[in-house]
Amino acid sequence: MTYIHNTIVKLQKTSPAQAEFYQAVEEILDSLQPILETNDKYKQHAIIERIVEPERQIMFRVPWVDDQGQVQVNKGYRVEFNSALGPYKGGLRFHPSVNASIIKFLGFEQIFKNALTGLPIGGGKGGANFDPKGKSDGEIMRFCQSFINELYRHIGPTCDVPAGDIGVGAREIGYMFGQYKRLTGRYDGVFTGKSLLWGGSLVRKEATGYGCVYFAQNMLEDNGLSLSGKTCLVSGAGNVAIYTIEKLYELGAKPITCSDSNGTIYHETGIDLATLKTLKEVRKVRLEEYLTEHPDACYIPASDYPQDGHAVWRFPAQLAFPCATQNELTEQDAQALIANGIIGVSEGANMPSTQDAVEVFLAAKIYYGPGKAANAGGVATSQLEMAQNASMQTWSFDEVDEKLKVIMKNIYRNARDTAAEFGEPHNLVLGANIAGFRKVADAMIEQGVV
C-alpha cells in the first residue's frame, strides 16, 4: 500500500489541483493491490508510475466569433493517455465544467475501459469548456472549426480517433470532420459518431445505453435472475439515459425516473419514452415540460433535492442506472437505494458513484457494474465504426447490436472471472480494474520502455 500511496502523493505534487483525476487513480490503484502483491514485474517495470502519466497532454486556446461579432475564447484539451493496445480512443466533451482534471480522469478511466472491450484501442479523452446550450448552429460551427484548427495536427485514423461525449453529438462531429477534411485534404475515419450519411455506424447513438442494460442483464442472469419485470431508476436525459430506458422497455423492465440539471421526473407507471425523446432530441427543452403531457407524473426541482444527494435515487425500485455525470450518486444515495430494495446498479456514466457510495454497494454485495465495464458499449461500437470505415462496409443495425451484445457479455465474464481469481467473486470493481490493467501493463512491458 505504501507503494501506491507514494505514487498518489507524487502525482498530487506534479499534477496539482486535479481532484477528479486523483479520485479515479486512487480507486483503480487501490483495487490493484492483489496483483501488485503477487507479481513484482509491474513494479520492476514502473508500470504504475508510467500508466498514471499521459503519453501526451495537449492544451490550447480556441478563439471564435459569436453572432454579435464578439470574439470569444475557450480552452481546449486532448489527453492522449496510453497507446499500448492501439490508437488513442475516447470522446470529446464540450461543457462549462471541463478542465484538465476532468479530462485526465476520463482519459485514465478510458485506458481500462477500452482494454476490457478486447478491441485494439488505447485510451484518450478531450474537450473544451464551451457550452453548446443556447448557441446557434453558426456559433457552434465556428467554435468546432477553430477547435479543429489546432487538434487536427494530433489526430488520425491510426493514431488518435476522437468521438462524441457530453455536448458533442452528430452535429458537432460533422462540423469538426468537415474542417479536418478541409485542412488535410483526406477523407479519413478520424472521428466516430459520424452521421449515417457519411460513414457513421448504426447503433452508435444507442450503444452506451444499450450496453449498460446488457451488462445488467448478464449480471442478473448469471445469478438466476431476470431483468424482465424489474422496476428501474435512471438518471440523466441525454443519449445514455434515453437509450438505457429504451432497452429496459425492450427487455421487459419498467424505468420510472429520469433527470436533467434542473430536476427529476418520477412517473410511477413508467417514463413515456416518446415524450422524453421529443423533449430532449427534438425540442431540446427542460424535463419540467414532461408534466404538460403527463400531469400524473411528479417533478422534483433540483432546489428541492435532499442536501445529502439526489431525488432520482430516493424511490423504491430493484435496479439503478446512473447515466448522467461523475459523482452524481452519493454515499447517502447509495444507502437510500439499498433501503428501498435495490439489488443491482449498472453505471452508464463515467464514475457516477462517489467512492463512499461504491463502498456501500460492495459491502451490501449487490450486483454492481462499475462504469468502466458497464458503459464500455459506446467505445466498443465506436471501434466497430472504425472497422466499417477501414473496410469500406456498412453493417446492419442487427449485426452491430449483436456484436455489442457479445462484447458486453465478454466484458462481464472477464470482470467476473478475474474477481473470482483474486478471491472476491462479487467485486466486479476489482475484477474489471485488474483485468483491464493486466492487459495494458503486459503490453507495455512487451513494448519496452517507451
CSV table of C-alpha atoms in Angstrom, one decimal:
chain,number,residue,atom,x,y,z
A,1,MET,CA,0.0,0.0,0.0
A,2,THR,CA,3.0,2.3,0.7
A,3,TYR,CA,4.0,2.0,-3.0
A,4,ILE,CA,0.5,3.1,-4.2
A,5,HIS,CA,0.3,5.8,-1.6
A,6,ASN,CA,3.6,7.2,-2.6
A,7,THR,CA,2.6,7.2,-6.2
A,8,ILE,CA,-0.5,9.1,-5.5
A,9,VAL,CA,1.3,11.7,-3.3
A,10,LYS,CA,3.8,12.3,-6.0
A,11,LEU,CA,1.0,12.7,-8.6
A,12,GLN,CA,-0.6,15.3,-6.4
A,13,LYS,CA,2.6,17.3,-6.4
A,14,THR,CA,3.3,17.0,-10.1
A,15,SER,CA,-0.4,17.5,-11.2
A,16,PRO,CA,-1.8,19.8,-8.5
A,17,ALA,CA,-5.5,20.7,-8.0
A,18,GLN,CA,-6.9,17.8,-10.0
A,19,ALA,CA,-9.4,16.2,-7.6
A,20,GLU,CA,-11.4,14.1,-10.1
A,21,PHE,CA,-8.2,12.7,-11.5
A,22,TYR,CA,-6.9,11.7,-8.1
A,23,GLN,CA,-10.2,10.1,-7.3
A,24,ALA,CA,-10.0,7.9,-10.4
A,25,VAL,CA,-6.4,7.0,-9.9
A,26,GLU,CA,-6.9,6.1,-6.2
A,27,GLU,CA,-10.0,4.0,-7.0
A,28,ILE,CA,-8.1,2.0,-9.6
A,29,LEU,CA,-4.8,1.7,-7.9
A,30,ASP,CA,-6.3,0.6,-4.6
A,31,SER,CA,-8.0,-2.3,-6.3
A,32,LEU,CA,-4.8,-3.4,-8.0
A,33,GLN,CA,-3.1,-4.2,-4.7
A,34,PRO,CA,-3.8,-8.0,-5.0
A,35,ILE,CA,-2.0,-8.3,-8.4
A,36,LEU,CA,0.9,-6.0,-7.4
A,37,GLU,CA,1.5,-8.1,-4.3
A,38,THR,CA,1.7,-11.3,-6.3
A,39,ASN,CA,3.8,-10.1,-9.2
A,40,ASP,CA,6.9,-8.0,-8.9
A,41,LYS,CA,7.3,-7.4,-12.7
A,42,TYR,CA,4.9,-4.5,-12.6
A,43,LYS,CA,6.9,-2.6,-10.0
A,44,GLN,CA,10.2,-3.6,-11.7
A,45,HIS,CA,9.0,-2.0,-15.0
A,46,ALA,CA,7.5,1.0,-13.2
A,47,ILE,CA,4.1,0.3,-14.8
A,48,ILE,CA,2.1,2.2,-12.1
A,49,GLU,CA,4.3,5.3,-12.4
A,50,ARG,CA,4.1,5.2,-16.2
A,51,ILE,CA,0.4,4.5,-16.5
A,52,VAL,CA,-0.7,7.4,-14.4
A,53,GLU,CA,1.1,9.9,-16.6
A,54,PRO,CA,-0.4,10.6,-20.1
A,55,GLU,CA,1.9,9.9,-23.0
A,56,ARG,CA,0.9,13.4,-24.3
A,57,GLN,CA,-1.2,16.3,-23.0
A,58,ILE,CA,-2.3,19.0,-25.5
A,59,MET,CA,-3.9,22.2,-24.2
A,60,PHE,CA,-4.8,25.1,-26.5
A,61,ARG,CA,-6.9,28.2,-26.8
A,62,VAL,CA,-10.0,28.2,-29.0
A,63,PRO,CA,-10.9,31.7,-30.3
A,64,TRP,CA,-14.2,32.1,-32.2
A,65,VAL,CA,-16.7,34.8,-33.1
A,66,ASP,CA,-20.2,34.8,-31.8
A,67,ASP,CA,-23.3,36.0,-33.6
A,68,GLN,CA,-22.8,39.6,-32.3
A,69,GLY,CA,-19.4,39.8,-33.8
A,70,GLN,CA,-17.7,39.5,-30.3
A,71,VAL,CA,-14.5,37.3,-30.1
A,72,GLN,CA,-14.8,34.6,-27.5
A,73,VAL,CA,-12.0,32.4,-26.2
A,74,ASN,CA,-12.3,28.9,-24.7
A,75,LYS,CA,-9.7,26.3,-23.6
A,76,GLY,CA,-9.3,23.1,-25.5
A,77,TYR,CA,-7.8,19.8,-24.4
A,78,ARG,CA,-6.7,16.4,-25.7
A,79,VAL,CA,-5.0,14.0,-23.4
A,80,GLU,CA,-3.5,11.0,-25.2
A,81,PHE,CA,-3.1,8.7,-22.2
A,82,ASN,CA,-2.0,5.3,-23.4
A,83,SER,CA,-1.5,3.7,-26.8
A,84,ALA,CA,-0.1,0.2,-25.7
A,85,LEU,CA,-3.2,-1.6,-27.2
A,86,GLY,CA,-3.9,0.7,-30.2
A,87,PRO,CA,-4.6,4.2,-31.3
A,88,TYR,CA,-5.9,6.6,-28.6
A,89,LYS,CA,-9.7,6.4,-28.4
A,90,GLY,CA,-12.1,8.5,-26.4
A,91,GLY,CA,-14.7,11.2,-26.7
A,92,LEU,CA,-14.6,15.0,-26.8
A,93,ARG,CA,-16.7,16.7,-24.1
A,94,PHE,CA,-18.0,20.3,-24.6
A,95,HIS,CA,-19.3,21.6,-21.2
A,96,PRO,CA,-18.5,24.5,-18.9
A,97,SER,CA,-17.2,22.1,-16.2
A,98,VAL,CA,-14.4,20.8,-18.4
A,99,ASN,CA,-10.9,21.3,-17.1
A,100,ALA,CA,-7.6,19.4,-17.0
A,101,SER,CA,-8.7,17.3,-14.0
A,102,ILE,CA,-12.0,16.2,-15.7
A,103,ILE,CA,-10.3,15.3,-18.9
A,104,LYS,CA,-7.5,13.4,-17.2
A,105,PHE,CA,-9.9,11.4,-15.0
A,106,LEU,CA,-11.9,10.5,-18.1
A,107,GLY,CA,-8.8,9.6,-20.1
A,108,PHE,CA,-7.4,7.5,-17.3
A,109,GLU,CA,-10.6,5.5,-17.0
A,110,GLN,CA,-10.7,5.1,-20.8
A,111,ILE,CA,-7.5,3.1,-20.8
A,112,PHE,CA,-9.0,0.3,-18.8
A,113,LYS,CA,-12.5,0.5,-20.3
A,114,ASN,CA,-11.0,0.2,-23.8
A,115,ALA,CA,-8.8,-2.7,-22.7
A,116,LEU,CA,-11.9,-4.6,-21.3
A,117,THR,CA,-13.6,-4.5,-24.7
A,118,GLY,CA,-11.0,-6.8,-26.1
A,119,LEU,CA,-10.6,-4.5,-29.1
A,120,PRO,CA,-7.3,-2.8,-30.3
A,121,ILE,CA,-7.8,0.6,-28.9
A,122,GLY,CA,-5.8,2.8,-26.5
A,123,GLY,CA,-7.1,5.4,-24.1
A,124,GLY,CA,-7.6,9.2,-24.5
A,125,LYS,CA,-10.0,12.0,-23.9
A,126,GLY,CA,-10.5,15.6,-24.9
A,127,GLY,CA,-12.9,18.5,-24.9
A,128,ALA,CA,-13.4,22.2,-24.1
A,129,ASN,CA,-15.1,24.4,-21.6
A,130,PHE,CA,-17.5,25.5,-24.3
A,131,ASP,CA,-21.2,25.3,-23.7
A,132,PRO,CA,-23.3,24.4,-26.8
A,133,LYS,CA,-26.5,25.1,-25.0
A,134,GLY,CA,-28.1,28.3,-26.2
A,135,LYS,CA,-25.7,28.7,-29.1
A,136,SER,CA,-26.8,29.0,-32.7
A,137,ASP,CA,-25.7,26.5,-35.3
A,138,GLY,CA,-23.4,29.1,-36.8
A,139,GLU,CA,-21.7,29.7,-33.4
A,140,ILE,CA,-21.2,26.0,-32.8
A,141,MET,CA,-19.8,25.6,-36.3
A,142,ARG,CA,-17.3,28.4,-35.8
A,143,PHE,CA,-16.2,27.0,-32.5
A,144,CYS,CA,-15.8,23.5,-33.8
A,145,GLN,CA,-13.8,24.7,-36.8
A,146,SER,CA,-11.5,26.7,-34.5
A,147,PHE,CA,-11.1,23.7,-32.2
A,148,ILE,CA,-10.0,21.5,-35.1
A,149,ASN,CA,-7.6,24.1,-36.4
A,150,GLU,CA,-5.4,23.0,-33.6
A,151,LEU,CA,-6.5,19.5,-32.9
A,152,TYR,CA,-6.2,18.2,-36.5
A,153,ARG,CA,-2.4,18.1,-36.1
A,154,HIS,CA,-2.7,15.4,-33.4
A,155,ILE,CA,-5.4,13.0,-34.7
A,156,GLY,CA,-5.7,10.5,-37.4
A,157,PRO,CA,-7.3,7.1,-38.2
A,158,THR,CA,-4.3,5.1,-36.9
A,159,CYS,CA,-3.1,7.4,-34.1
A,160,ASP,CA,-6.0,9.1,-32.3
A,161,VAL,CA,-9.7,8.8,-33.1
A,162,PRO,CA,-12.0,11.1,-31.1
A,163,ALA,CA,-15.7,10.5,-30.6
A,164,GLY,CA,-18.6,12.4,-29.0
A,165,ASP,CA,-19.4,12.8,-25.3
A,166,ILE,CA,-21.5,15.3,-23.3
A,167,GLY,CA,-22.2,18.3,-25.6
A,168,VAL,CA,-20.8,16.6,-28.7
A,169,GLY,CA,-23.3,14.9,-31.0
A,170,ALA,CA,-23.6,14.3,-34.7
A,171,ARG,CA,-23.8,18.0,-35.4
A,172,GLU,CA,-20.6,18.8,-33.7
A,173,ILE,CA,-18.8,15.8,-35.1
A,174,GLY,CA,-19.9,16.9,-38.6
A,175,TYR,CA,-18.5,20.4,-38.2
A,176,MET,CA,-15.2,19.0,-36.9
A,177,PHE,CA,-14.9,16.4,-39.5
A,178,GLY,CA,-15.6,18.9,-42.3
A,179,GLN,CA,-12.8,21.2,-41.0
A,180,TYR,CA,-10.4,18.3,-40.6
A,181,LYS,CA,-11.1,17.2,-44.2
A,182,ARG,CA,-10.7,20.8,-45.4
A,183,LEU,CA,-7.3,21.2,-43.6
A,184,THR,CA,-5.9,17.7,-44.5
A,185,GLY,CA,-7.4,17.0,-47.9
A,186,ARG,CA,-8.2,13.5,-46.6
A,187,TYR,CA,-11.5,11.6,-46.1
A,188,ASP,CA,-10.3,9.6,-43.1
A,189,GLY,CA,-12.3,7.7,-40.5
A,190,VAL,CA,-10.8,10.0,-37.9
A,191,PHE,CA,-13.9,10.6,-35.9
A,192,THR,CA,-16.6,8.1,-34.7
A,193,GLY,CA,-20.2,9.1,-34.0
A,194,LYS,CA,-20.5,10.4,-37.6
A,195,SER,CA,-23.7,10.8,-39.5
A,196,LEU,CA,-25.0,7.7,-41.2
A,197,LEU,CA,-24.8,9.7,-44.4
A,198,TRP,CA,-21.0,9.7,-44.5
A,199,GLY,CA,-19.5,6.8,-42.6
A,200,GLY,CA,-21.3,6.5,-39.3
A,201,SER,CA,-22.4,3.3,-37.7
A,202,LEU,CA,-25.9,2.1,-36.8
A,203,VAL,CA,-26.4,1.6,-33.0
A,204,ARG,CA,-23.6,4.1,-32.1
A,205,LYS,CA,-26.1,6.6,-30.6
A,206,GLU,CA,-27.8,3.8,-28.7
A,207,ALA,CA,-24.7,1.8,-27.8
A,208,THR,CA,-23.7,3.1,-24.3
A,209,GLY,CA,-27.3,2.9,-23.0
A,210,TYR,CA,-27.9,-0.5,-24.6
A,211,GLY,CA,-24.6,-1.8,-23.4
A,212,CYS,CA,-25.3,-0.7,-19.8
A,213,VAL,CA,-28.5,-2.7,-19.9
A,214,TYR,CA,-26.9,-5.7,-21.5
A,215,PHE,CA,-24.3,-5.7,-18.7
A,216,ALA,CA,-27.1,-5.6,-16.0
A,217,GLN,CA,-28.8,-8.4,-17.9
A,218,ASN,CA,-25.7,-10.5,-17.7
A,219,MET,CA,-25.2,-9.8,-14.0
A,220,LEU,CA,-28.7,-10.9,-13.2
A,221,GLU,CA,-28.9,-13.9,-15.5
A,222,ASP,CA,-25.6,-15.2,-14.2
A,223,ASN,CA,-27.2,-15.4,-10.8
A,224,GLY,CA,-30.5,-16.9,-11.9
A,225,LEU,CA,-32.5,-13.7,-12.1
A,226,SER,CA,-34.3,-11.9,-14.9
A,227,LEU,CA,-34.3,-8.2,-15.9
A,228,SER,CA,-37.9,-8.6,-17.0
A,229,GLY,CA,-40.4,-7.2,-14.5
A,230,LYS,CA,-37.9,-5.1,-12.6
A,231,THR,CA,-38.6,-1.5,-11.7
A,232,CYS,CA,-35.7,0.7,-12.6
A,233,LEU,CA,-34.3,4.2,-11.6
A,234,VAL,CA,-32.5,6.0,-14.4
A,235,SER,CA,-30.7,9.4,-14.1
A,236,GLY,CA,-29.9,11.7,-16.9
A,237,ALA,CA,-31.9,12.6,-20.1
A,238,GLY,CA,-29.2,12.5,-22.7
A,239,ASN,CA,-28.3,9.7,-25.2
A,240,VAL,CA,-27.2,7.3,-22.5
A,241,ALA,CA,-30.3,7.7,-20.3
A,242,ILE,CA,-32.7,7.7,-23.3
A,243,TYR,CA,-31.4,4.5,-24.8
A,244,THR,CA,-31.0,2.8,-21.4
A,245,ILE,CA,-34.7,3.5,-20.9
A,246,GLU,CA,-35.5,2.2,-24.5
A,247,LYS,CA,-33.6,-1.1,-24.0
A,248,LEU,CA,-35.1,-1.6,-20.5
A,249,TYR,CA,-38.6,-1.5,-22.0
A,250,GLU,CA,-37.5,-3.9,-24.8
A,251,LEU,CA,-36.3,-6.4,-22.2
A,252,GLY,CA,-39.5,-6.1,-20.1
A,253,ALA,CA,-38.3,-3.8,-17.3
A,254,LYS,CA,-40.0,-0.6,-16.2
A,255,PRO,CA,-38.0,2.6,-15.8
A,256,ILE,CA,-39.7,5.2,-13.6
A,257,THR,CA,-37.3,8.1,-13.4
A,258,CYS,CA,-35.1,10.4,-15.4
A,259,SER,CA,-33.4,13.7,-14.7
A,260,ASP,CA,-31.6,16.8,-16.1
A,261,SER,CA,-29.6,19.5,-14.4
A,262,ASN,CA,-32.9,21.3,-13.4
A,263,GLY,CA,-34.8,18.4,-11.8
A,264,THR,CA,-36.1,14.9,-11.7
A,265,ILE,CA,-39.2,13.2,-13.2
A,266,TYR,CA,-40.8,10.4,-11.3
A,267,HIS,CA,-43.5,8.6,-13.3
A,268,GLU,CA,-44.9,5.6,-11.3
A,269,THR,CA,-46.5,4.0,-14.4
A,270,GLY,CA,-43.2,4.3,-16.4
A,271,ILE,CA,-41.4,7.0,-18.2
A,272,ASP,CA,-43.0,7.8,-21.6
A,273,LEU,CA,-40.1,7.3,-23.9
A,274,ALA,CA,-41.7,9.0,-26.9
A,275,THR,CA,-42.3,12.2,-24.8
A,276,LEU,CA,-38.8,12.1,-23.4
A,277,LYS,CA,-37.3,11.8,-26.9
A,278,THR,CA,-39.4,14.7,-28.2
A,279,LEU,CA,-38.4,16.9,-25.3
A,280,LYS,CA,-34.7,16.2,-25.4
A,281,GLU,CA,-33.9,15.2,-29.0
A,282,VAL,CA,-36.4,17.3,-31.0
A,283,ARG,CA,-37.4,20.3,-28.9
A,284,LYS,CA,-34.3,20.4,-26.7
A,285,VAL,CA,-36.2,21.7,-23.6
A,286,ARG,CA,-36.2,21.1,-19.9
A,287,LEU,CA,-37.7,18.0,-18.4
A,288,GLU,CA,-40.3,20.0,-16.4
A,289,GLU,CA,-42.3,20.2,-19.7
A,290,TYR,CA,-42.9,16.4,-19.3
A,291,LEU,CA,-45.8,17.4,-17.0
A,292,THR,CA,-47.6,19.0,-19.8
A,293,GLU,CA,-48.2,15.6,-21.4
A,294,HIS,CA,-48.2,13.6,-18.2
A,295,PRO,CA,-49.8,15.6,-15.3
A,296,ASP,CA,-49.9,12.4,-13.3
A,297,ALA,CA,-46.0,12.4,-13.1
A,298,CYS,CA,-44.1,14.1,-10.4
A,299,TYR,CA,-41.4,16.7,-11.0
A,300,ILE,CA,-38.8,17.5,-8.3
A,301,PRO,CA,-36.8,20.6,-9.0
A,302,ALA,CA,-33.1,20.4,-8.2
A,303,SER,CA,-33.6,23.1,-5.5
A,304,ASP,CA,-35.7,20.6,-3.6
A,305,TYR,CA,-33.1,17.7,-3.7
A,306,PRO,CA,-32.0,16.4,-0.3
A,307,GLN,CA,-28.8,18.0,0.9
A,308,ASP,CA,-27.0,14.7,1.0
A,309,GLY,CA,-27.8,13.5,-2.5
A,310,HIS,CA,-30.3,13.5,-5.4
A,311,ALA,CA,-34.0,12.9,-5.6
A,312,VAL,CA,-33.7,10.5,-8.5
A,313,TRP,CA,-32.3,7.8,-6.2
A,314,ARG,CA,-34.9,8.1,-3.4
A,315,PHE,CA,-37.7,5.9,-4.9
A,316,PRO,CA,-38.4,2.2,-4.3
A,317,ALA,CA,-37.0,0.0,-7.2
A,318,GLN,CA,-34.9,-3.1,-7.9
A,319,LEU,CA,-32.3,-1.7,-10.3
A,320,ALA,CA,-30.5,1.7,-10.7
A,321,PHE,CA,-28.8,3.1,-13.8
A,322,PRO,CA,-26.7,6.2,-13.1
A,323,CYS,CA,-26.5,7.8,-16.6
A,324,ALA,CA,-25.8,11.5,-16.0
A,325,THR,CA,-22.3,12.6,-14.9
A,326,GLN,CA,-19.5,11.9,-12.4
A,327,ASN,CA,-20.1,11.8,-8.7
A,328,GLU,CA,-23.9,12.1,-9.1
A,329,LEU,CA,-24.6,9.3,-6.6
A,330,THR,CA,-23.5,9.9,-3.0
A,331,GLU,CA,-23.0,7.6,0.0
A,332,GLN,CA,-26.4,8.7,1.3
A,333,ASP,CA,-28.0,8.0,-2.1
A,334,ALA,CA,-26.4,4.5,-2.1
A,335,GLN,CA,-27.8,3.8,1.4
A,336,ALA,CA,-31.2,5.0,0.3
A,337,LEU,CA,-31.1,2.7,-2.7
A,338,ILE,CA,-30.3,-0.3,-0.5
A,339,ALA,CA,-33.0,0.6,1.9
A,340,ASN,CA,-35.5,0.9,-0.9
A,341,GLY,CA,-34.9,-2.6,-2.3
A,342,ILE,CA,-32.2,-2.1,-5.0
A,343,ILE,CA,-30.5,-5.3,-5.8
A,344,GLY,CA,-28.3,-4.1,-8.7
A,345,VAL,CA,-26.6,-1.0,-10.1
A,346,SER,CA,-25.2,-0.7,-13.7
A,347,GLU,CA,-23.3,2.5,-14.4
A,348,GLY,CA,-24.0,4.2,-17.7
A,349,ALA,CA,-22.0,7.4,-16.9
A,350,ASN,CA,-18.3,7.7,-16.1
A,351,MET,CA,-17.5,7.4,-12.4
A,352,PRO,CA,-21.1,8.4,-11.4
A,353,SER,CA,-20.8,7.0,-7.9
A,354,THR,CA,-18.6,8.5,-5.2
A,355,GLN,CA,-16.0,6.2,-3.7
A,356,ASP,CA,-18.1,6.1,-0.5
A,357,ALA,CA,-21.1,5.1,-2.5
A,358,VAL,CA,-19.1,2.3,-4.1
A,359,GLU,CA,-18.1,1.0,-0.7
A,360,VAL,CA,-21.8,0.9,0.3
A,361,PHE,CA,-22.6,-1.2,-2.8
A,362,LEU,CA,-19.7,-3.6,-2.3
A,363,ALA,CA,-20.4,-4.0,1.4
A,364,ALA,CA,-24.1,-4.8,0.6
A,365,LYS,CA,-22.9,-7.3,-2.0
A,366,ILE,CA,-25.5,-6.2,-4.5
A,367,TYR,CA,-24.9,-6.7,-8.2
A,368,TYR,CA,-22.7,-3.7,-9.1
A,369,GLY,CA,-21.4,-3.0,-12.6
A,370,PRO,CA,-18.8,-0.2,-12.5
A,371,GLY,CA,-18.8,2.4,-15.3
A,372,LYS,CA,-15.5,1.3,-17.0
A,373,ALA,CA,-17.2,-2.1,-17.6
A,374,ALA,CA,-20.9,-1.4,-17.8
A,375,ASN,CA,-20.7,1.7,-20.1
A,376,ALA,CA,-18.0,0.3,-22.4
A,377,GLY,CA,-20.6,-0.3,-25.1
A,378,GLY,CA,-20.2,3.2,-26.6
A,379,VAL,CA,-16.5,3.0,-27.2
A,380,ALA,CA,-16.8,-0.6,-28.4
A,381,THR,CA,-19.3,0.4,-31.0
A,382,SER,CA,-17.0,3.3,-32.0
A,383,GLN,CA,-14.4,0.8,-32.7
A,384,LEU,CA,-16.9,-1.2,-34.8
A,385,GLU,CA,-17.5,2.1,-36.7
A,386,MET,CA,-13.7,2.3,-37.3
A,387,ALA,CA,-13.7,-1.2,-38.6
A,388,GLN,CA,-16.5,-0.5,-41.0
A,389,ASN,CA,-14.7,2.7,-42.2
A,390,ALA,CA,-11.4,0.8,-42.7
A,391,SER,CA,-13.1,-2.0,-44.8
A,392,MET,CA,-15.5,0.4,-46.6
A,393,GLN,CA,-18.5,-1.6,-45.4
A,394,THR,CA,-21.8,-0.8,-43.6
A,395,TRP,CA,-23.3,-3.3,-41.2
A,396,SER,CA,-27.0,-3.6,-40.4
A,397,PHE,CA,-28.5,-2.4,-37.1
A,398,ASP,CA,-29.0,-6.0,-36.0
A,399,GLU,CA,-25.4,-7.0,-36.9
A,400,VAL,CA,-23.9,-4.2,-34.8
A,401,ASP,CA,-26.3,-4.8,-32.0
A,402,GLU,CA,-25.4,-8.5,-31.9
A,403,LYS,CA,-21.7,-7.7,-31.8
A,404,LEU,CA,-22.4,-5.3,-29.0
A,405,LYS,CA,-24.3,-8.0,-27.0
A,406,VAL,CA,-21.3,-10.3,-27.4
A,407,ILE,CA,-18.8,-7.6,-26.4
A,408,MET,CA,-20.8,-6.7,-23.2
A,409,LYS,CA,-21.1,-10.4,-22.3
A,410,ASN,CA,-17.4,-10.9,-22.7
A,411,ILE,CA,-16.6,-7.8,-20.6
A,412,TYR,CA,-18.9,-9.1,-17.8
A,413,ARG,CA,-17.4,-12.6,-17.9
A,414,ASN,CA,-13.8,-11.2,-17.9
A,415,ALA,CA,-14.5,-9.0,-14.9
A,416,ARG,CA,-16.4,-11.8,-13.1
A,417,ASP,CA,-13.7,-14.4,-13.7
A,418,THR,CA,-10.9,-12.1,-12.7
A,419,ALA,CA,-12.7,-11.1,-9.5
A,420,ALA,CA,-13.1,-14.8,-8.7
A,421,GLU,CA,-9.5,-15.4,-9.4
A,422,PHE,CA,-8.5,-12.9,-6.7
A,423,GLY,CA,-10.9,-14.3,-4.2
A,424,GLU,CA,-13.7,-11.7,-4.3
A,425,PRO,CA,-16.3,-13.1,-6.8
A,426,HIS,CA,-18.9,-10.4,-6.0
A,427,ASN,CA,-16.4,-7.5,-6.6
A,428,LEU,CA,-16.6,-6.5,-10.2
A,429,VAL,CA,-14.7,-3.3,-9.5
A,430,LEU,CA,-11.7,-5.3,-8.6
A,431,GLY,CA,-12.3,-7.7,-11.4
A,432,ALA,CA,-12.7,-5.0,-14.1
A,433,ASN,CA,-9.7,-3.0,-12.9
A,434,ILE,CA,-7.3,-5.9,-12.7
A,435,ALA,CA,-8.4,-7.4,-16.0
A,436,GLY,CA,-8.0,-4.1,-17.8
A,437,PHE,CA,-4.8,-3.2,-16.1
A,438,ARG,CA,-3.2,-6.6,-16.7
A,439,LYS,CA,-3.8,-6.4,-20.4
A,440,VAL,CA,-2.4,-2.9,-20.8
A,441,ALA,CA,0.5,-3.5,-18.4
A,442,ASP,CA,1.6,-6.7,-20.1
A,443,ALA,CA,1.5,-5.0,-23.5
A,444,MET,CA,3.6,-2.1,-22.1
A,445,ILE,CA,6.2,-4.5,-20.8
A,446,GLU,CA,6.4,-6.3,-24.2
A,447,GLN,CA,6.9,-3.0,-26.0
A,448,GLY,CA,9.8,-1.8,-23.8
A,449,VAL,CA,10.4,1.4,-22.0
A,450,VAL,CA,8.5,4.0,-24.2
